[in-house]
Amino acid sequence: MKNVMYHYSLPVVVHIFQLQGELLPLKNGATVALDDKSSFAISLASPEIAISCDALARVLNQKVFSSPDAPIKNLSIANKNNQLAITGKFHQKGDIDFEAVGTLSANVDGRIRLHCEHLRAGHLPVKGILDLLGIKLAHLINTNKVAGISLDKDDILIDPQEILPAPHIHGKVTAVRIQGNEIVQIFGSAQKTDFAAQQTGNFIALHNGDVRFGKLTMRDADIVMVDLDRSNAFDFYIDHY
């Protein structure tokens, strides 16, 4: 893919600057079916993908922390002086307002690490007090039943493989940065030039393997979907392709 706005839902969209990878059926011997996004996963070999702060907050609120007993609620995310600021409520602590501000990095296991440098609860800055008492953020929030989010002392670990809706992705984040209102993630490592290298414009290209869409099944696929309007990104919503 190149320069694609990929919709998981109408408001949740990621900007795929470029992507090399594979579509993998989740059942052995099955054919990738674009009409059933829960039937396959996307294995990421070398993509650069951005998600807006607003879209990430929607995913966390609607999917990750949607259960009534979720430890935190009502999240908002923003760029604050090139640091990530997360505000919400400590649901397990009586819905106390909080703000956590920190820096992003790629963790060694491929997750995104947010190192919390400032923490406010209610109207009080509490990070320094907690440090004096030897209390870490992990002591305040129980994420044992939360898929894709975990805590390591004062750091929040986010796993893009688990938090995003179907089709799920397989891949490890190797670099991450904040760029305006977006979180830009690089997965894997640079790949050799592939079959789509000479394709111009914005596109989605499928090559090799079998794929089914509608009543058509393509064997040994060789198809390129090209954006007719090159003035902006290729807007693609798999539910309404």
Short mmCIF file of C-alpha atoms in Angstrom, two decimals:
data_model
loop_
_atom_site.label_atom_id
_atom_site.label_comp_id
_atom_site.label_asym_id
_atom_site.label_seq_id
_atom_site.Cartn_x
_atom_site.Cartn_y
_atom_site.Cartn_z
CA MET A 1 0.00 0.00 0.00
CA LYS A 2 1.04 3.60 -0.53
CA ASN A 3 -0.58 6.74 0.92
CA VAL A 4 -3.83 5.08 2.04
CA MET A 5 -6.32 6.33 4.64
CA TYR A 6 -7.46 2.94 5.95
CA HIS A 7 -10.74 2.92 7.86
CA TYR A 8 -11.32 0.44 10.68
CA SER A 9 -14.62 2.28 11.20
CA LEU A 10 -15.95 5.60 9.95
CA PRO A 11 -14.13 7.67 12.63
CA VAL A 12 -11.21 5.30 13.32
CA VAL A 13 -8.75 5.61 10.47
CA VAL A 14 -5.00 5.13 10.12
CA HIS A 15 -2.80 6.80 7.52
CA ILE A 16 -0.63 4.19 5.82
CA PHE A 17 2.28 6.08 4.26
CA GLN A 18 3.63 2.83 2.84
CA LEU A 19 3.25 -0.85 3.66
CA GLN A 20 4.78 -4.14 2.61
CA GLY A 21 3.31 -7.27 4.15
CA GLU A 22 1.02 -10.25 3.78
CA LEU A 23 -2.67 -11.00 4.21
CA LEU A 24 -2.87 -14.19 6.28
CA PRO A 25 -6.05 -16.32 6.59
CA LEU A 26 -6.67 -17.19 10.24
CA LYS A 27 -7.76 -20.74 9.38
CA ASN A 28 -5.35 -23.18 7.76
CA GLY A 29 -6.13 -23.70 4.10
CA ALA A 30 -8.69 -20.89 3.97
CA THR A 31 -8.78 -18.11 1.38
CA VAL A 32 -8.39 -14.49 2.39
CA ALA A 33 -11.91 -13.03 2.17
CA LEU A 34 -12.11 -9.24 2.05
CA ASP A 35 -15.82 -9.47 2.89
CA ASP A 36 -14.99 -10.98 6.30
CA LYS A 37 -12.33 -8.84 7.96
CA SER A 38 -12.26 -11.17 10.98
CA SER A 39 -11.10 -14.03 8.71
CA PHE A 40 -7.60 -12.71 8.09
CA ALA A 41 -4.77 -10.72 9.64
CA ILE A 42 -2.23 -8.33 8.14
CA SER A 43 1.38 -9.33 8.73
CA LEU A 44 3.50 -6.18 8.64
CA ALA A 45 6.96 -6.52 7.13
CA SER A 46 7.86 -2.86 6.66
CA PRO A 47 5.14 -0.23 7.07
CA GLU A 48 5.00 3.36 8.29
CA ILE A 49 1.57 4.06 9.77
CA ALA A 50 0.11 7.06 11.58
CA ILE A 51 -2.93 7.16 13.84
CA SER A 52 -4.37 10.44 15.09
CA CYS A 53 -4.57 11.10 18.82
CA ASP A 54 -8.37 11.32 18.51
CA ALA A 55 -8.62 7.97 16.71
CA LEU A 56 -6.42 6.26 19.30
CA ALA A 57 -8.57 7.66 22.11
CA ARG A 58 -11.70 6.30 20.37
CA VAL A 59 -10.16 2.84 20.08
CA LEU A 60 -9.20 2.82 23.76
CA ASN A 61 -12.60 4.09 24.93
CA GLN A 62 -14.76 1.95 22.65
CA LYS A 63 -12.76 -1.29 22.65
CA VAL A 64 -10.02 -1.54 25.27
CA PHE A 65 -11.67 0.21 28.23
CA SER A 66 -15.32 -0.36 27.30
CA SER A 67 -16.25 -2.80 30.08
CA PRO A 68 -18.10 -1.39 33.14
CA ASP A 69 -15.23 -2.37 35.46
CA ALA A 70 -12.45 -0.93 33.28
CA PRO A 71 -9.77 0.77 35.43
CA ILE A 72 -9.84 4.05 33.49
CA LYS A 73 -12.54 5.80 31.46
CA ASN A 74 -13.27 8.80 29.24
CA LEU A 75 -9.81 9.09 27.72
CA SER A 76 -8.63 12.00 25.61
CA ILE A 77 -5.21 12.11 23.96
CA ALA A 78 -3.28 15.10 22.61
CA ASN A 79 0.16 16.34 21.65
CA LYS A 80 1.45 18.54 24.46
CA ASN A 81 4.76 20.14 23.53
CA ASN A 82 5.80 17.02 21.58
CA GLN A 83 4.85 14.76 24.46
CA LEU A 84 1.76 12.57 24.63
CA ALA A 85 -0.85 13.79 27.13
CA ILE A 86 -3.57 11.35 28.23
CA THR A 87 -6.46 12.63 30.32
CA GLY A 88 -9.35 10.63 31.74
CA LYS A 89 -10.79 9.26 34.96
CA PHE A 90 -9.40 6.71 37.42
CA HIS A 91 -12.60 4.63 37.43
CA GLN A 92 -11.29 2.25 40.09
CA LYS A 93 -10.51 5.24 42.35
CA GLY A 94 -13.94 6.88 42.27
CA ASP A 95 -13.69 8.53 38.84
CA ILE A 96 -10.94 10.95 39.86
CA ASP A 97 -9.74 13.09 36.94
CA PHE A 98 -6.15 12.49 35.89
CA GLU A 99 -3.60 13.64 33.33
CA ALA A 100 -0.48 11.69 32.42
CA VAL A 101 2.17 13.29 30.19
CA GLY A 102 5.20 11.47 28.85
CA THR A 103 7.50 10.54 25.99
CA LEU A 104 7.05 7.74 23.48
CA SER A 105 9.56 5.08 22.45
CA ALA A 106 9.59 1.62 20.89
CA ASN A 107 9.89 -1.11 23.49
CA VAL A 108 12.29 -4.00 22.87
CA ASP A 109 9.36 -6.42 22.45
CA GLY A 110 7.67 -4.34 19.75
CA ARG A 111 5.14 -2.49 21.87
CA ILE A 112 4.91 1.29 22.32
CA ARG A 113 6.20 2.59 25.65
CA LEU A 114 4.85 5.82 27.15
CA HIS A 115 7.19 6.94 29.92
CA CYS A 116 5.11 9.01 32.34
CA GLU A 117 7.04 12.12 33.42
CA HIS A 118 4.13 14.11 34.88
CA LEU A 119 1.00 12.82 36.61
CA ARG A 120 -1.84 14.91 37.95
CA ALA A 121 -4.81 13.52 39.93
CA GLY A 122 -7.67 15.88 40.61
CA HIS A 123 -5.93 19.27 40.61
CA LEU A 124 -2.77 18.05 42.31
CA PRO A 125 0.56 17.09 40.70
CA VAL A 126 1.22 13.74 42.37
CA LYS A 127 4.17 12.24 40.48
CA GLY A 128 6.77 13.65 42.86
CA ILE A 129 4.83 12.57 45.94
CA LEU A 130 4.40 9.04 44.60
CA ASP A 131 8.12 8.85 43.82
CA LEU A 132 8.97 9.89 47.38
CA LEU A 133 6.67 7.18 48.71
CA GLY A 134 8.03 4.60 46.30
CA ILE A 135 4.62 4.18 44.64
CA LYS A 136 4.47 3.65 40.89
CA LEU A 137 1.62 4.13 38.41
CA ALA A 138 1.37 0.35 38.15
CA HIS A 139 0.30 0.28 41.83
CA LEU A 140 -2.66 2.57 41.11
CA ILE A 141 -4.20 0.88 38.07
CA ASN A 142 -5.00 -2.81 37.59
CA THR A 143 -4.72 -3.72 33.91
CA ASN A 144 -4.66 -7.51 34.35
CA LYS A 145 -7.95 -7.89 32.45
CA VAL A 146 -7.23 -5.23 29.82
CA ALA A 147 -6.08 -6.54 26.44
CA GLY A 148 -3.25 -4.63 24.81
CA ILE A 149 -2.43 -2.30 27.73
CA SER A 150 -0.09 -3.01 30.62
CA LEU A 151 1.94 -1.03 33.13
CA ASP A 152 5.62 -1.20 33.99
CA LYS A 153 6.37 1.00 37.02
CA ASP A 154 5.56 4.51 35.70
CA ASP A 155 5.33 3.44 32.05
CA ILE A 156 2.29 2.50 29.96
CA LEU A 157 2.86 -0.21 27.35
CA ILE A 158 0.53 -0.24 24.34
CA ASP A 159 0.35 -3.19 21.93
CA PRO A 160 -1.04 -2.11 18.53
CA GLN A 161 -1.54 -5.79 17.63
CA GLU A 162 -4.20 -6.14 20.32
CA ILE A 163 -5.92 -2.78 20.60
CA LEU A 164 -6.94 -2.24 16.97
CA PRO A 165 -10.16 -3.79 15.62
CA ALA A 166 -10.21 -6.47 12.90
CA PRO A 167 -8.46 -7.13 10.65
CA HIS A 168 -5.78 -7.47 13.28
CA ILE A 169 -2.14 -6.73 12.54
CA HIS A 170 0.96 -8.81 13.28
CA GLY A 171 4.20 -6.91 13.68
CA LYS A 172 6.59 -5.20 16.05
CA VAL A 173 7.02 -1.44 16.39
CA THR A 174 10.67 -0.50 15.87
CA ALA A 175 10.31 3.30 16.02
CA VAL A 176 7.61 5.77 17.06
CA ARG A 177 7.27 9.54 17.08
CA ILE A 178 4.68 12.27 17.61
CA GLN A 179 4.08 14.35 14.50
CA GLY A 180 1.49 17.08 14.94
CA ASN A 181 -1.73 15.37 16.06
CA GLU A 182 -0.55 11.95 14.91
CA ILE A 183 1.44 9.08 16.38
CA VAL A 184 3.67 7.69 13.64
CA GLN A 185 4.76 4.05 14.00
CA ILE A 186 7.36 2.17 12.00
CA PHE A 187 7.16 -1.61 12.06
CA GLY A 188 9.77 -4.22 11.14
CA SER A 189 12.73 -3.30 8.98
CA ALA A 190 13.38 -2.10 5.43
CA GLN A 191 12.55 -4.70 2.77
CA LYS A 192 13.92 -5.36 -0.70
CA THR A 193 12.20 -3.73 -3.66
CA ASP A 194 9.03 -5.67 -4.44
CA PHE A 195 6.55 -6.07 -7.30
CA ALA A 196 4.86 -2.71 -6.60
CA ALA A 197 8.02 -0.58 -6.70
CA GLN A 198 7.22 0.91 -10.13
CA GLN A 199 3.57 1.67 -9.31
CA THR A 200 2.87 5.41 -9.19
CA GLY A 201 0.25 7.33 -7.26
CA ASN A 202 -1.75 6.07 -4.27
CA PHE A 203 -2.64 2.39 -4.41
CA ILE A 204 -3.40 -0.97 -2.81
CA ALA A 205 -1.75 -3.87 -4.64
CA LEU A 206 -2.19 -7.61 -4.07
CA HIS A 207 0.19 -10.14 -5.61
CA ASN A 208 0.47 -13.93 -5.24
CA GLY A 209 -1.83 -16.11 -3.15
CA ASP A 210 -5.62 -16.29 -3.36
CA VAL A 211 -8.15 -13.66 -2.38
CA ARG A 212 -11.96 -13.54 -2.47
CA PHE A 213 -14.12 -10.44 -2.70
CA GLY A 214 -17.84 -10.48 -3.44
CA LYS A 215 -18.55 -13.41 -5.78
CA LEU A 216 -15.07 -13.31 -7.29
CA THR A 217 -12.15 -15.49 -6.18
CA MET A 218 -8.79 -14.57 -7.67
CA ARG A 219 -6.15 -17.30 -7.80
CA ASP A 220 -2.51 -16.22 -7.82
CA ALA A 221 -3.70 -12.65 -7.30
CA ASP A 222 -2.32 -9.80 -9.37
CA ILE A 223 -4.44 -6.71 -8.85
CA VAL A 224 -3.74 -3.02 -8.28
CA MET A 225 -6.41 -0.63 -6.99
CA VAL A 226 -5.38 2.90 -7.91
CA ASP A 227 -6.70 6.15 -6.47
CA LEU A 228 -8.11 8.28 -9.28
CA ASP A 229 -7.55 11.48 -7.26
CA ARG A 230 -3.85 11.92 -6.53
CA SER A 231 -4.33 15.24 -4.73
CA ASN A 232 -4.96 13.45 -1.41
CA ALA A 233 -4.62 10.01 0.15
CA PHE A 234 -6.54 6.95 -1.10
CA ASP A 235 -9.59 6.75 1.19
CA PHE A 236 -10.36 3.04 1.74
CA TYR A 237 -13.05 1.59 4.01
CA ILE A 238 -13.05 -2.20 3.89
CA ASP A 239 -16.68 -2.41 5.09
CA HIS A 240 -17.77 -0.43 1.99
CA TYR A 241 -15.10 -1.21 -0.57
#
